[in-house]
Coordinates of C-alpha atoms in Angstrom, one line a residue:
M706 CA -48.7 99.4 -81.4
A707 CA -52.3 98.7 -80.5
P708 CA -53.1 95.5 -78.6
A709 CA -54.5 92.6 -80.6
P710 CA -58.2 92.1 -80.5
E711 CA -59.4 89.4 -78.3
Q712 CA -59.5 86.0 -80.1
R713 CA -62.9 84.7 -78.9
F714 CA -65.9 83.4 -80.7
T715 CA -68.8 84.6 -78.5
R716 CA -71.5 83.5 -80.9
F717 CA -70.9 79.7 -80.4
P718 CA -74.0 79.3 -78.2
D719 CA -76.1 80.9 -81.1
L720 CA -75.1 78.1 -83.5
A721 CA -77.6 75.3 -84.3
T722 CA -77.4 72.5 -81.8
E723 CA -76.5 70.0 -84.5
L724 CA -73.5 72.1 -85.6
R725 CA -72.3 72.6 -82.0
L726 CA -72.4 68.8 -81.4
K727 CA -70.4 68.2 -84.6
I728 CA -67.8 70.7 -83.4
W729 CA -67.6 69.0 -80.0
K730 CA -67.2 65.6 -81.6
H731 CA -64.5 66.9 -83.9
A732 CA -62.7 68.5 -80.9
L733 CA -62.8 65.1 -79.2
D734 CA -61.1 63.5 -82.2
L735 CA -58.2 65.9 -81.8
V736 CA -57.5 64.7 -78.2
G737 CA -54.5 62.4 -77.9
P738 CA -53.8 59.5 -75.5
R739 CA -53.3 60.1 -71.8
I740 CA -51.3 58.1 -69.3
V741 CA -53.3 57.3 -66.1
K742 CA -50.8 56.2 -63.4
I743 CA -52.0 53.7 -60.8
T744 CA -50.1 53.5 -57.6
A745 CA -50.5 51.1 -54.7
N746 CA -50.2 52.2 -51.1
S747 CA -50.1 49.5 -48.5
Y748 CA -52.4 49.8 -45.5
F749 CA -53.3 47.7 -42.5
S750 CA -56.9 47.0 -41.6
P751 CA -57.8 46.5 -38.0
R752 CA -60.4 44.0 -39.2
S753 CA -57.9 41.8 -40.8
D754 CA -54.4 40.4 -40.0
N755 CA -53.3 40.9 -43.5
P756 CA -52.1 44.2 -45.0
G757 CA -53.7 45.2 -48.2
F758 CA -53.3 47.8 -50.9
Q759 CA -55.3 50.9 -51.8
L760 CA -54.9 52.0 -55.4
K761 CA -54.9 55.6 -56.5
A762 CA -55.2 56.9 -60.0
Y763 CA -53.3 60.0 -61.2
G764 CA -54.2 61.5 -64.6
V765 CA -55.3 64.7 -66.1
I766 CA -59.1 64.9 -66.4
P767 CA -60.1 65.5 -70.0
S768 CA -60.9 69.2 -70.4
M769 CA -64.0 68.5 -72.4
L770 CA -65.6 67.1 -69.2
H771 CA -65.3 70.7 -67.7
V772 CA -66.6 72.9 -70.6
N773 CA -70.4 72.6 -70.5
S774 CA -73.1 69.9 -70.5
E775 CA -73.0 69.5 -74.3
A776 CA -69.3 68.9 -74.4
R777 CA -69.4 66.7 -71.3
N778 CA -72.1 64.4 -72.8
I779 CA -70.0 64.0 -76.0
A780 CA -66.9 63.3 -74.0
Q781 CA -68.7 60.7 -71.8
E782 CA -69.4 58.7 -74.9
V783 CA -65.6 58.0 -75.0
Y784 CA -64.3 58.6 -71.5
K785 CA -65.9 56.2 -69.0
L786 CA -65.8 56.7 -65.3
V787 CA -64.0 53.8 -63.8
S788 CA -64.6 52.8 -60.2
A789 CA -63.5 49.6 -58.5
K790 CA -63.5 48.4 -54.9
V791 CA -59.7 48.6 -54.8
L792 CA -59.6 52.2 -56.1
H793 CA -59.5 55.2 -53.7
H794 CA -61.2 57.5 -56.3
P795 CA -62.8 56.8 -59.6
F796 CA -61.1 58.1 -62.8
Y797 CA -62.0 58.7 -66.4
F798 CA -60.5 56.5 -69.0
D799 CA -60.7 56.0 -72.8
R800 CA -60.0 52.3 -73.3
A801 CA -59.2 52.8 -77.0
I802 CA -56.3 55.2 -76.7
D803 CA -55.4 55.9 -73.1
F804 CA -52.5 54.1 -71.3
L805 CA -52.9 52.5 -67.9
W806 CA -49.6 52.7 -66.0
L807 CA -49.2 50.2 -63.2
A808 CA -46.4 52.0 -61.5
D809 CA -45.7 49.8 -58.5
Q810 CA -45.0 46.5 -60.1
D811 CA -44.4 44.5 -56.9
A812 CA -47.7 45.5 -55.4
F813 CA -49.9 44.3 -58.2
T814 CA -50.9 40.7 -57.8
G815 CA -52.4 38.7 -60.6
S816 CA -56.0 39.3 -59.6
I817 CA -55.5 43.1 -59.3
V818 CA -53.9 43.3 -62.7
E819 CA -56.6 41.1 -64.2
N820 CA -59.3 43.4 -62.7
L821 CA -57.5 46.5 -64.0
M822 CA -56.9 45.0 -67.5
N823 CA -60.7 44.4 -67.8
L824 CA -62.0 47.7 -66.4
E825 CA -65.7 47.2 -65.7
G826 CA -65.9 44.3 -68.2
K827 CA -64.1 45.9 -71.1
E828 CA -60.5 45.2 -72.1
V829 CA -57.8 47.8 -71.7
R830 CA -55.6 48.0 -74.9
N831 CA -52.6 49.9 -73.5
I832 CA -50.8 48.9 -70.3
I833 CA -47.5 50.0 -68.9
V834 CA -46.1 47.9 -66.0
G835 CA -43.4 49.0 -63.6
S836 CA -40.8 51.8 -63.4
G837 CA -42.9 53.8 -61.0

């Protein structure tokens, strides 16, 4: 039995820009929600007598951000890079469909939760708390 021909469409770059952008937007519509897990690790700062928390985000980076500049530009219309003072690293988040999982329930004080619920001034719709 002969091997199946490769299933690649190598002419995509030759398509009109408008058509490629429509395809990228359609591909973005097919992406489902993700869960971005936020954990809190306690630390002690030599400049302060009080221990604090450093938050880390764990989530799969949306693949469209890695394809090419066209796909990345389309994806960045939806996925916003979130960075906050309490975060160790920024992360990408779609406030409309993604879930923010606050895994370490005891570590999240009211002010931290309030800041995370309103990421960079926009309200997060889906939040999971606890059971980390």
